[in-house]
PDB file of N, CA and C in Angstrom:
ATOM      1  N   UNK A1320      21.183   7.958 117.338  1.00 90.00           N
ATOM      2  CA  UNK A1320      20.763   8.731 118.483  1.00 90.00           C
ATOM      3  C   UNK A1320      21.057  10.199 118.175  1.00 90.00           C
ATOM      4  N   UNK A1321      20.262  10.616 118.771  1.00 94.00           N
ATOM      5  CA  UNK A1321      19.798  12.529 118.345  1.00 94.00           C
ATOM      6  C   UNK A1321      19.682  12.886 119.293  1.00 94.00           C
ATOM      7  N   UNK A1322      20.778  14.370 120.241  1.00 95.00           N
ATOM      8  CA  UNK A1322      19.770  14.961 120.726  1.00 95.00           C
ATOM      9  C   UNK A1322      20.177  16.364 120.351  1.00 95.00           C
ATOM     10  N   UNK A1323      18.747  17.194 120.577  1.00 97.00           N
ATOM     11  CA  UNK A1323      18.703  18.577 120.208  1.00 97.00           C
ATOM     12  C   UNK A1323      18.455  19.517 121.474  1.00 97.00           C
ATOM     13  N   UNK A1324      18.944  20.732 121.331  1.00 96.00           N
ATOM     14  CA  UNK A1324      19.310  21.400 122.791  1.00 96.00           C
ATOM     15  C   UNK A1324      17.903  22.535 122.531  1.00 96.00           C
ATOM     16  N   UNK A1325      17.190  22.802 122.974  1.00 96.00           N
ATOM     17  CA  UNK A1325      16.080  23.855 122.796  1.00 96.00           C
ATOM     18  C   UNK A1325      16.130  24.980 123.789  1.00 96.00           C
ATOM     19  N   UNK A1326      15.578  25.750 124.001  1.00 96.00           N
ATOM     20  CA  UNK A1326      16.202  26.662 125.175  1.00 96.00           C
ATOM     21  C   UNK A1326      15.607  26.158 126.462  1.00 96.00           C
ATOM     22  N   UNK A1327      14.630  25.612 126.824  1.00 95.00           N
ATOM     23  CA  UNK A1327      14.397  24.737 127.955  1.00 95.00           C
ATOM     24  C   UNK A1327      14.827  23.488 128.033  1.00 95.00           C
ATOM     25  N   UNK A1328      14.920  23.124 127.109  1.00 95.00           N
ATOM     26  CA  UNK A1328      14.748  21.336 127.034  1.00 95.00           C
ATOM     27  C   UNK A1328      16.037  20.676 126.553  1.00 95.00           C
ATOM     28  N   UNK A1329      16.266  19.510 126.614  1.00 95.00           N
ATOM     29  CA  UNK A1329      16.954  18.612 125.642  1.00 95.00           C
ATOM     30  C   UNK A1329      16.065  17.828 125.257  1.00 95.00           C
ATOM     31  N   UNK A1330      15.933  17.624 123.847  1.00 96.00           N
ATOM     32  CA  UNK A1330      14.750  15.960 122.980  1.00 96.00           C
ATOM     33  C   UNK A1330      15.851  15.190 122.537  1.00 96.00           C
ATOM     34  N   UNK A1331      15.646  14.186 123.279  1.00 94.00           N
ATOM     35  CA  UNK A1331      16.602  13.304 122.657  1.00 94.00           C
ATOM     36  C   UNK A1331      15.613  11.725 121.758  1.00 94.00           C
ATOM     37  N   UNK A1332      16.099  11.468 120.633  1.00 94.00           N
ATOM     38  CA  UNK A1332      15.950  10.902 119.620  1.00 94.00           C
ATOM     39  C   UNK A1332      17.119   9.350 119.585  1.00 94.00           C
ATOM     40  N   UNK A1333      16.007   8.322 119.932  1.00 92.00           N
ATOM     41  CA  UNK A1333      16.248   6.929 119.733  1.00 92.00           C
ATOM     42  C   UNK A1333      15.795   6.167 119.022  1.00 92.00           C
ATOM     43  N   UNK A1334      16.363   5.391 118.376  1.00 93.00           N
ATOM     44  CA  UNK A1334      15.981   4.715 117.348  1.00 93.00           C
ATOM     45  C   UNK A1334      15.366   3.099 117.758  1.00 93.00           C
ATOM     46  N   UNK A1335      13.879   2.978 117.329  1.00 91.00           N
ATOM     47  CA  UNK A1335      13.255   1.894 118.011  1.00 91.00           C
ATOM     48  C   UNK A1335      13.997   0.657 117.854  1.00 91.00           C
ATOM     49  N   UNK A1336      14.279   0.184 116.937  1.00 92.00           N
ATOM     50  CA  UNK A1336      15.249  -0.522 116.841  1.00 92.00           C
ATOM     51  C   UNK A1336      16.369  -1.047 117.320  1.00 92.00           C
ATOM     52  N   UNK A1337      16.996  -0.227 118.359  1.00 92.00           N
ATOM     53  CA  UNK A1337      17.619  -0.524 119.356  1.00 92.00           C
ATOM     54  C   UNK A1337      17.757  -0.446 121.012  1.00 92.00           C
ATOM     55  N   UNK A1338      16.513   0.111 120.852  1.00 89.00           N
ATOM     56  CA  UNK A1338      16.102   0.805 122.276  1.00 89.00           C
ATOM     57  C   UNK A1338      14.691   0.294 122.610  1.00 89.00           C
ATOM     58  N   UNK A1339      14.423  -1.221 123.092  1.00 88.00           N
ATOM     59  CA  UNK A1339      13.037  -1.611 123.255  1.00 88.00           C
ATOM     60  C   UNK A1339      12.502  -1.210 124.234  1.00 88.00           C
ATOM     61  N   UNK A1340      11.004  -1.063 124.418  1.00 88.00           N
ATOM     62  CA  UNK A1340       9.950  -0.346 125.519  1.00 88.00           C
ATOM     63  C   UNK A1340      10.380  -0.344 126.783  1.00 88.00           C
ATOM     64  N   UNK A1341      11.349  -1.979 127.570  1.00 87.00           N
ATOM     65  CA  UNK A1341      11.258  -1.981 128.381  1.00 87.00           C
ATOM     66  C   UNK A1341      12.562  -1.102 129.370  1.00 87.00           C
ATOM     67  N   UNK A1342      13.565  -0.939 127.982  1.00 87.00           N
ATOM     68  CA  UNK A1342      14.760   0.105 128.107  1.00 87.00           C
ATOM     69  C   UNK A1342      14.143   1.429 128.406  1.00 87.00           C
ATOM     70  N   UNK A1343      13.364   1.572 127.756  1.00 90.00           N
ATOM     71  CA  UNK A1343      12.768   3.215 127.643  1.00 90.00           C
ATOM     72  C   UNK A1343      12.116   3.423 128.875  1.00 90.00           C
ATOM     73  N   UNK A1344      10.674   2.336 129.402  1.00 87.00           N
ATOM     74  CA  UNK A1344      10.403   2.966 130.824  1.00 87.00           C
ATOM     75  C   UNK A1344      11.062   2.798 131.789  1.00 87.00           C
ATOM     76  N   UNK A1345      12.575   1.913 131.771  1.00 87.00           N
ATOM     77  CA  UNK A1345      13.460   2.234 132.480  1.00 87.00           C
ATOM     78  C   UNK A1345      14.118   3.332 132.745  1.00 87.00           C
ATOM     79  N   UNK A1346      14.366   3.666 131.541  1.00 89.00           N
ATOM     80  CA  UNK A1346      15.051   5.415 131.949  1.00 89.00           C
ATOM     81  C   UNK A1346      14.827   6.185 131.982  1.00 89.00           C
ATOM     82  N   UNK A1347      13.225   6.356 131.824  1.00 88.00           N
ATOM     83  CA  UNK A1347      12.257   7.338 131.769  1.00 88.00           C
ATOM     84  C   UNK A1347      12.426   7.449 133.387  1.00 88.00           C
ATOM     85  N   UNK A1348      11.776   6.474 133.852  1.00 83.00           N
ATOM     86  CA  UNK A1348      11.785   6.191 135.009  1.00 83.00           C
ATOM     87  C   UNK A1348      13.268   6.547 136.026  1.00 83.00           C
ATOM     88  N   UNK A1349      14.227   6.411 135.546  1.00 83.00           N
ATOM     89  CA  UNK A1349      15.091   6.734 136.353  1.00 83.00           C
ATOM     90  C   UNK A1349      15.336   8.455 136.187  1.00 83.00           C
ATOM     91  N   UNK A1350      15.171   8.669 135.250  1.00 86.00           N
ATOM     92  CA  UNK A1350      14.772  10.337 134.886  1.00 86.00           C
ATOM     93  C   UNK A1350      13.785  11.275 135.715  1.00 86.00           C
ATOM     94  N   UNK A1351      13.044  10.352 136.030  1.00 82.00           N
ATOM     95  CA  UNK A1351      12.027  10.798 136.899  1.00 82.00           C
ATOM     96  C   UNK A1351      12.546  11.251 138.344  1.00 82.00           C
ATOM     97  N   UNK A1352      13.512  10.060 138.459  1.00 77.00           N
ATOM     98  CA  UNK A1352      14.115  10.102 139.913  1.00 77.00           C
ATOM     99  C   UNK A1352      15.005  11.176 140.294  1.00 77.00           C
ATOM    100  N   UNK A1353      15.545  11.261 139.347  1.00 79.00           N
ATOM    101  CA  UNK A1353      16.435  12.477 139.063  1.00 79.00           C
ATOM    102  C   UNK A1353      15.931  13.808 138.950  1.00 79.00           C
ATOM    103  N   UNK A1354      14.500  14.100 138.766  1.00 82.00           N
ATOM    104  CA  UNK A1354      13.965  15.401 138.258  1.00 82.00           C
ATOM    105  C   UNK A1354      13.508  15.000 139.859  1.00 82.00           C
ATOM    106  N   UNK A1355      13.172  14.177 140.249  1.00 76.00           N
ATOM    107  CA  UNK A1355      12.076  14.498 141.414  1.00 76.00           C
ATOM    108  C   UNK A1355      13.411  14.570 142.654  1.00 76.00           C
ATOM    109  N   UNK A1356      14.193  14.245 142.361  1.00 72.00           N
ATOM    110  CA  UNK A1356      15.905  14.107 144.058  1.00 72.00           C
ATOM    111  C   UNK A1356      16.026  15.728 143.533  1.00 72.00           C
ATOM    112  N   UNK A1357      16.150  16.474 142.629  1.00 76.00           N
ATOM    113  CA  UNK A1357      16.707  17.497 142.049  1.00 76.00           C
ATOM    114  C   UNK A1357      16.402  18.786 142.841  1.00 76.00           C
ATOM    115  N   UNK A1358      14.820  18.530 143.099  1.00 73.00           N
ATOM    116  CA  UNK A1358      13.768  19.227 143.675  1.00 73.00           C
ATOM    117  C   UNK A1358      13.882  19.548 145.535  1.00 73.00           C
ATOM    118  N   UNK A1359      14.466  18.424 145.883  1.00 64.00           N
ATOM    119  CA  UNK A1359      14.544  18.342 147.452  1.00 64.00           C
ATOM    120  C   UNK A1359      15.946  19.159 147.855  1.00 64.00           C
ATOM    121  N   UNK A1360      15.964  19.950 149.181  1.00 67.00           N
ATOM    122  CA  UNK A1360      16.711  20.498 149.695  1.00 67.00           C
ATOM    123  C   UNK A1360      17.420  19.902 151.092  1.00 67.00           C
ATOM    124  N   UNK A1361      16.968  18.345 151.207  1.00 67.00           N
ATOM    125  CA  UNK A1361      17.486  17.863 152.640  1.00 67.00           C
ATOM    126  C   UNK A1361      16.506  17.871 153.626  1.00 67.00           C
ATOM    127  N   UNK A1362      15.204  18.678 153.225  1.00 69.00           N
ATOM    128  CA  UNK A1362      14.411  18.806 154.743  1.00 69.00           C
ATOM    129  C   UNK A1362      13.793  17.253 155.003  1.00 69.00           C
ATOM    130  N   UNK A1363      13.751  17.205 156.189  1.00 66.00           N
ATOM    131  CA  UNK A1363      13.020  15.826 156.543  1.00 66.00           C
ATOM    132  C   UNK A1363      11.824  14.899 155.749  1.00 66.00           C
ATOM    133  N   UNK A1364      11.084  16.392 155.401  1.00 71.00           N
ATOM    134  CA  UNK A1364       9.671  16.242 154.939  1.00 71.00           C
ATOM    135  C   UNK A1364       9.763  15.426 153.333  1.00 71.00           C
ATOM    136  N   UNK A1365      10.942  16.679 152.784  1.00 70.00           N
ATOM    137  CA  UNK A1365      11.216  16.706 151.568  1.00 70.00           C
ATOM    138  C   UNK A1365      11.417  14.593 151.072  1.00 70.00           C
ATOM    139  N   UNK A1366      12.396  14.471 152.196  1.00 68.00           N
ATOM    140  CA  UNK A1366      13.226  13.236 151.901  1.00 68.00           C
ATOM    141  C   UNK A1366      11.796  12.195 152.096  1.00 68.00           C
ATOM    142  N   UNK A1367      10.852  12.472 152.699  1.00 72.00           N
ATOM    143  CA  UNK A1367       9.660  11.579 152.912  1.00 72.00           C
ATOM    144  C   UNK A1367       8.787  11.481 151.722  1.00 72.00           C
ATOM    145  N   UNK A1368       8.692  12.733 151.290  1.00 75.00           N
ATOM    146  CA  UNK A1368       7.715  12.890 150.101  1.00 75.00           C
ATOM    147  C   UNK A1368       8.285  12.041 148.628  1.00 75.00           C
ATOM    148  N   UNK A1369      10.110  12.152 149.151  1.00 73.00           N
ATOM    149  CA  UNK A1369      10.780  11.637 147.851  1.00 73.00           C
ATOM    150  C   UNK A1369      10.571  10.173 148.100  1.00 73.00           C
ATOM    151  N   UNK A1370      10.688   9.348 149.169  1.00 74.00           N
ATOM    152  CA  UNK A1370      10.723   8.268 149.731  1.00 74.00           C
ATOM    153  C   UNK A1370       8.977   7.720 149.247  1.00 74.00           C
ATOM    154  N   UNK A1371       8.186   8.337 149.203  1.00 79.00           N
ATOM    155  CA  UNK A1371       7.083   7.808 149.168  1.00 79.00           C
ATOM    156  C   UNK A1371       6.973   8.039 147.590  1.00 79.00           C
ATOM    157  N   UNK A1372       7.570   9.013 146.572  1.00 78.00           N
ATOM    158  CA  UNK A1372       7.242   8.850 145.043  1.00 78.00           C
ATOM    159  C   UNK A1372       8.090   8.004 144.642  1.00 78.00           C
ATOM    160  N   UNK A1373       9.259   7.537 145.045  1.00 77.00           N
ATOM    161  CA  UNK A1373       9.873   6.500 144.490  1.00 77.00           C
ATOM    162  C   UNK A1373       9.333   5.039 144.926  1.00 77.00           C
ATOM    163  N   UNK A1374       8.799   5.135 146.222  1.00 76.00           N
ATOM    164  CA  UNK A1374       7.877   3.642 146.062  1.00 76.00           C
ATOM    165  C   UNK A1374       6.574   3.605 145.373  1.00 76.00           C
ATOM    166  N   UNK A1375       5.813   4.874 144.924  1.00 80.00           N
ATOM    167  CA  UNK A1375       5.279   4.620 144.141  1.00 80.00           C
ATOM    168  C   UNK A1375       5.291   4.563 142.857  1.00 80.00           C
ATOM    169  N   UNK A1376       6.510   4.890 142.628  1.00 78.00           N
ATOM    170  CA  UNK A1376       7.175   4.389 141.218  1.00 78.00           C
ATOM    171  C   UNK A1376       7.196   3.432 140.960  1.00 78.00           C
ATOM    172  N   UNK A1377       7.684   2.865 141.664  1.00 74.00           N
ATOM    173  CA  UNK A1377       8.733   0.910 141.789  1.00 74.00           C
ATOM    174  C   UNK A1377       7.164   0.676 141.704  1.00 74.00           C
ATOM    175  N   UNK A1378       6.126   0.563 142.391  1.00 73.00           N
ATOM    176  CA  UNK A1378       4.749  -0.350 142.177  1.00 73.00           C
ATOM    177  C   UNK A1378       4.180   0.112 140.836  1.00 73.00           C
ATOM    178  N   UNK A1379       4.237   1.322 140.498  1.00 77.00           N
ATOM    179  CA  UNK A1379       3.510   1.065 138.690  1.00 77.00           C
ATOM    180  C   UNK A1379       4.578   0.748 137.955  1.00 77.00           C
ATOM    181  N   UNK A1380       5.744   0.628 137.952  1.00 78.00           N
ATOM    182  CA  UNK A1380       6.603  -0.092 137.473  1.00 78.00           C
ATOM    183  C   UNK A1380       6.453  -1.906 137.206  1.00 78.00           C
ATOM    184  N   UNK A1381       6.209  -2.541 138.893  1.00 71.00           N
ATOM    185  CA  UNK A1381       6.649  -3.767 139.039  1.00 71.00           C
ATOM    186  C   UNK A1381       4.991  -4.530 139.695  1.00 71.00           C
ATOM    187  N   UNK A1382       3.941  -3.321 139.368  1.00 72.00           N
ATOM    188  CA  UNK A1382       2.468  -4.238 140.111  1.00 72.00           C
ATOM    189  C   UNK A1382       1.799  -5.256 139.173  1.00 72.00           C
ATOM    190  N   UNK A1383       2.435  -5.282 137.826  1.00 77.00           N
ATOM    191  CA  UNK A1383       2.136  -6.544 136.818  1.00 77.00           C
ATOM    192  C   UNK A1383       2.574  -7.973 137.336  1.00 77.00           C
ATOM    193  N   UNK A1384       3.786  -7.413 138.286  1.00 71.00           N
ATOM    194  CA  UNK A1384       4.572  -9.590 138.807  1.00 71.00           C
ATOM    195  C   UNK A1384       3.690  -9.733 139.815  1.00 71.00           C
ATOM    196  N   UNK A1385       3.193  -8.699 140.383  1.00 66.00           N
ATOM    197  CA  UNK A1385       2.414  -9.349 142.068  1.00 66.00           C
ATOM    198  C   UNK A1385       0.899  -9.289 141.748  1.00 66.00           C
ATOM    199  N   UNK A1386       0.360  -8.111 141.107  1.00 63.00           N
ATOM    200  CA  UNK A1386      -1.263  -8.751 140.649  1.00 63.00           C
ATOM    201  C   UNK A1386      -1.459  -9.963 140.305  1.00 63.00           C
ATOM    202  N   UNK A1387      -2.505 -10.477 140.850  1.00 55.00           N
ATOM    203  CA  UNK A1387      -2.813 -11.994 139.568  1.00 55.00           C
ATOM    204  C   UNK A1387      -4.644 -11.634 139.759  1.00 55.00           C
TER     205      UNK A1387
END
């Protein structure tokens, strides 16, 4: 594992081998949650808008078990 500090960013570097797909859009995904809670200041609205991207997270996440 690698990571490198850039002046905006951190890239961090995993090795496939130990880190399979379904690890990765997990924490991508929880990364997400974190960039998108980061953003809100408490307003009502805010907490709705967050409330509604995290359920639409969880469904492109989890709409493969309930499609048929």
């Amino acid at each position: 594992m690698k990571v490198e500090n850039t002046l905006n960013d951190y890239v961090i570097s995993l090795p496939k081998s130990i880190f399979g797909t379904k690890y990765i859009d997990k924490l991508l995904s929880d990364l997400r949650l974190i960039e998108i809670s980061s953003k809100t200041k408490g307003k009502e609205s805010d907490v709705s808008e967050l409330a509604s991207l995290i359920d639409s997270e969880w469904w492109n996440t989890n709409k493969d078990k309930f499609a048929k």
